[in-house]
mmCIF file of C-alpha atoms in Angstrom:
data_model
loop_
_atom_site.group_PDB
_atom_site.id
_atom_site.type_symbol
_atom_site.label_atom_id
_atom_site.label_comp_id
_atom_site.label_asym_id
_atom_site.label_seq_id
_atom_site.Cartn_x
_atom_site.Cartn_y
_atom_site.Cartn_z
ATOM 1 C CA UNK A 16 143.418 269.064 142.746
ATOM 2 C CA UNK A 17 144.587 270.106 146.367
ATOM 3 C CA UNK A 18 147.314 268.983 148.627
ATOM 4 C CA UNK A 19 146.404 268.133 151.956
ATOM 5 C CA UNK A 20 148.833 269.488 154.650
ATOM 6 C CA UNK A 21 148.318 268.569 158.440
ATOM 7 C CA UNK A 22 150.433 270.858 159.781
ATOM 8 C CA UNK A 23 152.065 269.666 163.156
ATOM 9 C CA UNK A 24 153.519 271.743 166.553
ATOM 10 C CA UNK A 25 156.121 269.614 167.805
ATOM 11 C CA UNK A 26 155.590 267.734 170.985
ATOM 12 C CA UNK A 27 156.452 269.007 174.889
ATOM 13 C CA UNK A 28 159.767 269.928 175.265
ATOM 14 C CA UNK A 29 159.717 270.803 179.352
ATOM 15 C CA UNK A 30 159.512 274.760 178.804
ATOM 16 C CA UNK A 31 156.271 275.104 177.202
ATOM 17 C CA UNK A 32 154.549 277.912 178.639
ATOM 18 C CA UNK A 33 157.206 278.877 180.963
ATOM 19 C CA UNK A 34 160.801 279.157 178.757
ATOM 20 C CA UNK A 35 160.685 281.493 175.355
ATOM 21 C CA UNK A 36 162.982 278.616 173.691
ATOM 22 C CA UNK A 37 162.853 279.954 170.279
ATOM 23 C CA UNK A 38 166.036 278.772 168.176
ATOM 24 C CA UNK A 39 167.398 278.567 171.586
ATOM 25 C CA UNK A 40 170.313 275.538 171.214
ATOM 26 C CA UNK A 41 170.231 271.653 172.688
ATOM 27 C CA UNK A 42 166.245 271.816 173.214
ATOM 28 C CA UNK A 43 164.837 268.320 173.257
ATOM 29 C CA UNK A 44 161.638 266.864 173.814
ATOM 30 C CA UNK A 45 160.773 265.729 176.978
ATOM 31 C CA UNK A 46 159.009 262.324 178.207
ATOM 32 C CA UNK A 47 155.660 263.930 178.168
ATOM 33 C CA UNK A 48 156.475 264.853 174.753
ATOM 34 C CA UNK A 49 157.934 261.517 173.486
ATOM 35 C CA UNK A 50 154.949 260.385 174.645
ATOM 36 C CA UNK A 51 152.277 262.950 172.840
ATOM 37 C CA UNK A 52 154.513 262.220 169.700
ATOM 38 C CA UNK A 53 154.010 258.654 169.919
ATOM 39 C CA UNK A 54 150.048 259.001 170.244
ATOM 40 C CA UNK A 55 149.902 260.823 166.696
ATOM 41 C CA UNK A 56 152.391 258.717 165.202
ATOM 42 C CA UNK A 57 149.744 256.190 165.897
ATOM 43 C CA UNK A 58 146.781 258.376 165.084
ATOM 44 C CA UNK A 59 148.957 258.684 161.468
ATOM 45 C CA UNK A 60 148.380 255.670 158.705
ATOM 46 C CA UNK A 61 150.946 254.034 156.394
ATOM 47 C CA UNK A 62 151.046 254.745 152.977
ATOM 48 C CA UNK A 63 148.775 258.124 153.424
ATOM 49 C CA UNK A 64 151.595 260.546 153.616
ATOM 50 C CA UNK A 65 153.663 261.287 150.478
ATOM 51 C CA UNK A 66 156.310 263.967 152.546
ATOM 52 C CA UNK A 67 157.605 264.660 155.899
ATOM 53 C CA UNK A 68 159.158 267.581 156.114
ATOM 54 C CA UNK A 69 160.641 269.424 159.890
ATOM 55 C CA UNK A 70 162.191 271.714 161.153
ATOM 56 C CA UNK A 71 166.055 272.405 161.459
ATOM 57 C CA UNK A 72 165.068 272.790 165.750
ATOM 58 C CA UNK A 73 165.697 269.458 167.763
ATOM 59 C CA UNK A 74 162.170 269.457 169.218
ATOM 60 C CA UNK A 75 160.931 269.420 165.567
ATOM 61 C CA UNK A 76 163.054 266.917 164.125
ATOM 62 C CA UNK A 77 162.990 264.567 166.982
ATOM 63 C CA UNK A 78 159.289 264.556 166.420
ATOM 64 C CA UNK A 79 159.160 264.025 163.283
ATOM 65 C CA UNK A 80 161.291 261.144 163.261
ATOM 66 C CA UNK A 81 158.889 259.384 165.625
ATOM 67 C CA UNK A 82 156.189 260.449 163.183
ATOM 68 C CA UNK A 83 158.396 259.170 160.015
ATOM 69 C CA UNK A 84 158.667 255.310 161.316
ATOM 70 C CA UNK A 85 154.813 255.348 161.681
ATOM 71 C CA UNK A 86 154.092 256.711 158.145
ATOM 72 C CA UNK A 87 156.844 254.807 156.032
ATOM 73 C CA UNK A 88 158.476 257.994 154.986
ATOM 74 C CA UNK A 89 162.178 259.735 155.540
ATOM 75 C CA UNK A 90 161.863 263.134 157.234
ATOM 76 C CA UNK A 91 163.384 266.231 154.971
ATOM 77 C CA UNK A 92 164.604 269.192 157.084
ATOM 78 C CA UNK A 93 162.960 272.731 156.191
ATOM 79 C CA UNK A 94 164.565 276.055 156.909
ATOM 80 C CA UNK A 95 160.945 277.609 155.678
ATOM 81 C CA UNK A 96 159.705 275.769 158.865
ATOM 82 C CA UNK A 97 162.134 277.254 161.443
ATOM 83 C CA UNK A 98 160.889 278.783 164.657
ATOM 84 C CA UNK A 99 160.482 282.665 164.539
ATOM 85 C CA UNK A 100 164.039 284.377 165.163
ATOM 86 C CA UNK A 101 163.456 285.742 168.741
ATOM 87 C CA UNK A 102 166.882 287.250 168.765
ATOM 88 C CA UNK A 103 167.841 288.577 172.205
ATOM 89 C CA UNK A 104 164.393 287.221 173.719
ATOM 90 C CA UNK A 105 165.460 283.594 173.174
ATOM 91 C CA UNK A 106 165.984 281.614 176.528
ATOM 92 C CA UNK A 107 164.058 284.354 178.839
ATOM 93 C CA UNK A 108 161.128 283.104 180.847
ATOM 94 C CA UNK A 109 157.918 284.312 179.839
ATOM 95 C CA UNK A 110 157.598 285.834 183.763
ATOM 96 C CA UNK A 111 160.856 288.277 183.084
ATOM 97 C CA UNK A 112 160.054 289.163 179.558
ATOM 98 C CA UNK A 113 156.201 291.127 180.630
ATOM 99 C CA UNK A 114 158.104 294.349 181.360
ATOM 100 C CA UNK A 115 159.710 294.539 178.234
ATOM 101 C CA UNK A 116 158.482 297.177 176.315
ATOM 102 C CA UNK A 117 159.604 295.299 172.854
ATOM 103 C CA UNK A 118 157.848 292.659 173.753
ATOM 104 C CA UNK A 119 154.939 294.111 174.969
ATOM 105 C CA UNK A 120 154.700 295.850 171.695
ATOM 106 C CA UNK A 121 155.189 292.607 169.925
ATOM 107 C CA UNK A 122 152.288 290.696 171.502
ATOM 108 C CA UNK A 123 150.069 294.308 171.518
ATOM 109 C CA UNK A 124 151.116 295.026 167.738
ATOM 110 C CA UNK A 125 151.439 291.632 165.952
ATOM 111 C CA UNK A 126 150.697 293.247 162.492
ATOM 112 C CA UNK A 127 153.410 294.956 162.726
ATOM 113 C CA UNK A 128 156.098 294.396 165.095
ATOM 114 C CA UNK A 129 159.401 292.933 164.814
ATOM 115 C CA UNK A 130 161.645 290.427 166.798
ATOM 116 C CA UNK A 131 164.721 292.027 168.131
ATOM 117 C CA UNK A 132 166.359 289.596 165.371
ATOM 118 C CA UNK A 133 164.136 291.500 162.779
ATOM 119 C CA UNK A 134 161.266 288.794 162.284
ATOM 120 C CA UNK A 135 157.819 289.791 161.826
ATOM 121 C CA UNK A 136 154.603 287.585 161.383
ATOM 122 C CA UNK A 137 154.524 288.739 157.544
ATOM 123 C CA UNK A 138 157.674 287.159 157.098
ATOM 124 C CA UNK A 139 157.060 284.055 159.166
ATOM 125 C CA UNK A 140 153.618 283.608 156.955
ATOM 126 C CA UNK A 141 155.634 284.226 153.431
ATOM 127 C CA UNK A 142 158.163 281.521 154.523
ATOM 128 C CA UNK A 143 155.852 278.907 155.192
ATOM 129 C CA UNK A 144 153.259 279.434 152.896
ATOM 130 C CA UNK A 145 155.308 280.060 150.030
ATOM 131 C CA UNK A 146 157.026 276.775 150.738
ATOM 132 C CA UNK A 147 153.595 274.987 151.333
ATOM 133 C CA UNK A 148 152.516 276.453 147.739
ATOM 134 C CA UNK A 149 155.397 274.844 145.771
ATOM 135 C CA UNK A 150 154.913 271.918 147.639
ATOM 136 C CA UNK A 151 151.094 271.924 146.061
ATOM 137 C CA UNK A 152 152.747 272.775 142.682
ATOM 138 C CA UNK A 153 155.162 269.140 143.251
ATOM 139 C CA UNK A 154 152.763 267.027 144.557
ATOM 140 C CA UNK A 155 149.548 267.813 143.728
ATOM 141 C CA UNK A 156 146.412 265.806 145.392
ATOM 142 C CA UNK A 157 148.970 264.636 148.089
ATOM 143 C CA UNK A 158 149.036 264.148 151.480
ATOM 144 C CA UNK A 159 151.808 266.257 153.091
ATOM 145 C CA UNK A 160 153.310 266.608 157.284
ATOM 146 C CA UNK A 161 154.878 269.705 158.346
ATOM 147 C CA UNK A 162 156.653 269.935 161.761
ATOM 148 C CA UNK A 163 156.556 273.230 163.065
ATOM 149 C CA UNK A 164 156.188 275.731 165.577
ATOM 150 C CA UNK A 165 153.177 276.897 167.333
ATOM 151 C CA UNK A 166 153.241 281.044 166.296
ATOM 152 C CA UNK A 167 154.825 279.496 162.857
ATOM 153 C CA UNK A 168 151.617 277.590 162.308
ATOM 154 C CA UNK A 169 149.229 280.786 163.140
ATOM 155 C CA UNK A 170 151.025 282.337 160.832
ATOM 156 C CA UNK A 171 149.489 280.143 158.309
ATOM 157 C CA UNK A 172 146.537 279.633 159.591
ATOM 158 C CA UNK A 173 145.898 283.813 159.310
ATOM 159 C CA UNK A 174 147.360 283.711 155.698
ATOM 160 C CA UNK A 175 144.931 281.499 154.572
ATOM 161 C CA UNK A 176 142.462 282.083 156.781
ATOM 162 C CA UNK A 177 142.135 285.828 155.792
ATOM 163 C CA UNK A 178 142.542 286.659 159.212
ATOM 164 C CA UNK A 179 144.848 289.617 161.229
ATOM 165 C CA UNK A 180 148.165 288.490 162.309
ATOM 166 C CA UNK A 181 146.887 290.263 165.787
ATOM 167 C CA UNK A 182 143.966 286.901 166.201
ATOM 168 C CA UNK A 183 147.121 284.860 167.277
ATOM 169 C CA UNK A 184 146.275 284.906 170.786
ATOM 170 C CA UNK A 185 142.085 283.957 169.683
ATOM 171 C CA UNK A 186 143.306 280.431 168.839
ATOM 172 C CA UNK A 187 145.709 277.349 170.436
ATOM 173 C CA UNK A 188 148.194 275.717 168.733
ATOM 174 C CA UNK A 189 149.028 273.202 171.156
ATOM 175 C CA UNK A 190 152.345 270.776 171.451
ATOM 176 C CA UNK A 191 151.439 267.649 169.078
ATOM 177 C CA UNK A 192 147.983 269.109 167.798
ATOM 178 C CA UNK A 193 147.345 268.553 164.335
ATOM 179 C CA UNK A 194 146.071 271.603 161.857
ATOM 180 C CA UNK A 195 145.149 270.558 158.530
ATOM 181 C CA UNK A 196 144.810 272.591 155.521
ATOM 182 C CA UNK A 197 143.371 271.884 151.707
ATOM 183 C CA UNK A 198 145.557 274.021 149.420
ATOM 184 C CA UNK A 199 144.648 274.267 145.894
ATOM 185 C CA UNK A 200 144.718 276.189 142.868
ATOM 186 C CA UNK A 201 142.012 278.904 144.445
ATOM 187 C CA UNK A 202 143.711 278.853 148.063
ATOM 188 C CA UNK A 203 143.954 277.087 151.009
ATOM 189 C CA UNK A 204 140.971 276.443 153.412
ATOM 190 C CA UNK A 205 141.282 275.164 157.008
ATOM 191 C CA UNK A 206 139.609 271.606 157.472
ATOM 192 C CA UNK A 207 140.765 270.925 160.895
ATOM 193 C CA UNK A 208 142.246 273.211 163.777
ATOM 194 C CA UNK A 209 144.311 272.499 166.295
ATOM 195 C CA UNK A 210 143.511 268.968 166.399
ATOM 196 C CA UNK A 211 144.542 266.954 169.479
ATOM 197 C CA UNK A 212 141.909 264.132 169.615
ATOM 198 C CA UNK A 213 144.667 261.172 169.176
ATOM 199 C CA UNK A 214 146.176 262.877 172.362
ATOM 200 C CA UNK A 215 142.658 262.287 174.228
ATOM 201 C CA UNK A 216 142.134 258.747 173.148
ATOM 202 C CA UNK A 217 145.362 257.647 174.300
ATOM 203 C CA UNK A 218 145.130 259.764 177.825
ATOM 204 C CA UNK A 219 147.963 261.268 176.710
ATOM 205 C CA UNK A 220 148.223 265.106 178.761
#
């Protein structure tokens, strides 16, 4: 029997795109992304969602608990679903990081490079996935919400997917999209990527 997980990027938080926030402290969503969180806690039904789990960041928890009132259940904080350690990167605009050879290598290389901080998208995927696993193991034929991070979610995507860590860039994870994933006893397959349709009905941006 699988365990459905949607897993969820956390909503706008003002730097999207612009700000490489990371674990960077005191980041909080914005209006936009009160907002965006509010359409999918709508999109979300009562009594279909047996776990809520976040992550330790602000933007992630905040979400979540918007998310938690909707679905009747009390958000549990996840370390597995922390944002990739970005070390010395953390707080630099995306604009001043491009001549950075480190990064350059990291977006060129994502198979194999490393954070400053030491992450790598190997470890990112064992974190998550090995956390989403014994959650299958607990609550099998469950619904389950994870509250993540956009490169933390690719990261599972690949894994189960089959796919290079270097396809991050071929796909979106976008702020308060929905990716949902069927993980059972032969694997995990993808059902729904990068979801954002409750964002559409609700002319939400």
């Amino acid at each position: 029997m699988s365990t459905v997980f949607h897993l969820v990027r956390h909503a706008d938080h003002g730097h999207v795109g612009t700000v490489l926030t990371g674990r960077m402290p005191g980041i909080d969503l914005s209006e936009a992304g009160r907002a965006q969180a509010g359409a999918l806690a709508r999109h979300l039904r009562e009594g279909q969602t047996a776990a809520l789990f976040a992550s330790p960041q602000p933007r992630a928890r905040q979400t979540a608990k918007i998310l938690s009132a909707a679905v009747g259940v009390e958000v549990e904080s996840a370390a597995a679903l922390d944002e990739i350690d970005f070390g010395r990167w953390t707080g630099k605009t995306f604009a001043a990081l491009e001549d950075d050879p480190e990064w350059q290598r990291w977006n060129a290389e994502r198979d194999l490079a490393a954070t400053p901080a030491g992450d790598t998208m190997r470890m990112v995927a064992e974190r998550i996935t090995g956390f989403m696993e014994g959650l299958a193991l607990r609550l099998p034929g469950a619904t389950v919400c994870l509250v993540s991070h956009s490169d933390v979610i690719k990261a599972a995507v690949c894994r189960f997917s089959g796919r290079p860590f270097q396809s991050v860039d071929a796909f979106e994870i976008s702020p308060a999209a929905v990716t949902t994933l069927a993980l059972g006893p032969r694997g995990g397959k993808i059902l729904a990527l990068n979801d954002c349709g409750h964002l559409a009905e609700e002319g939400v941006p």
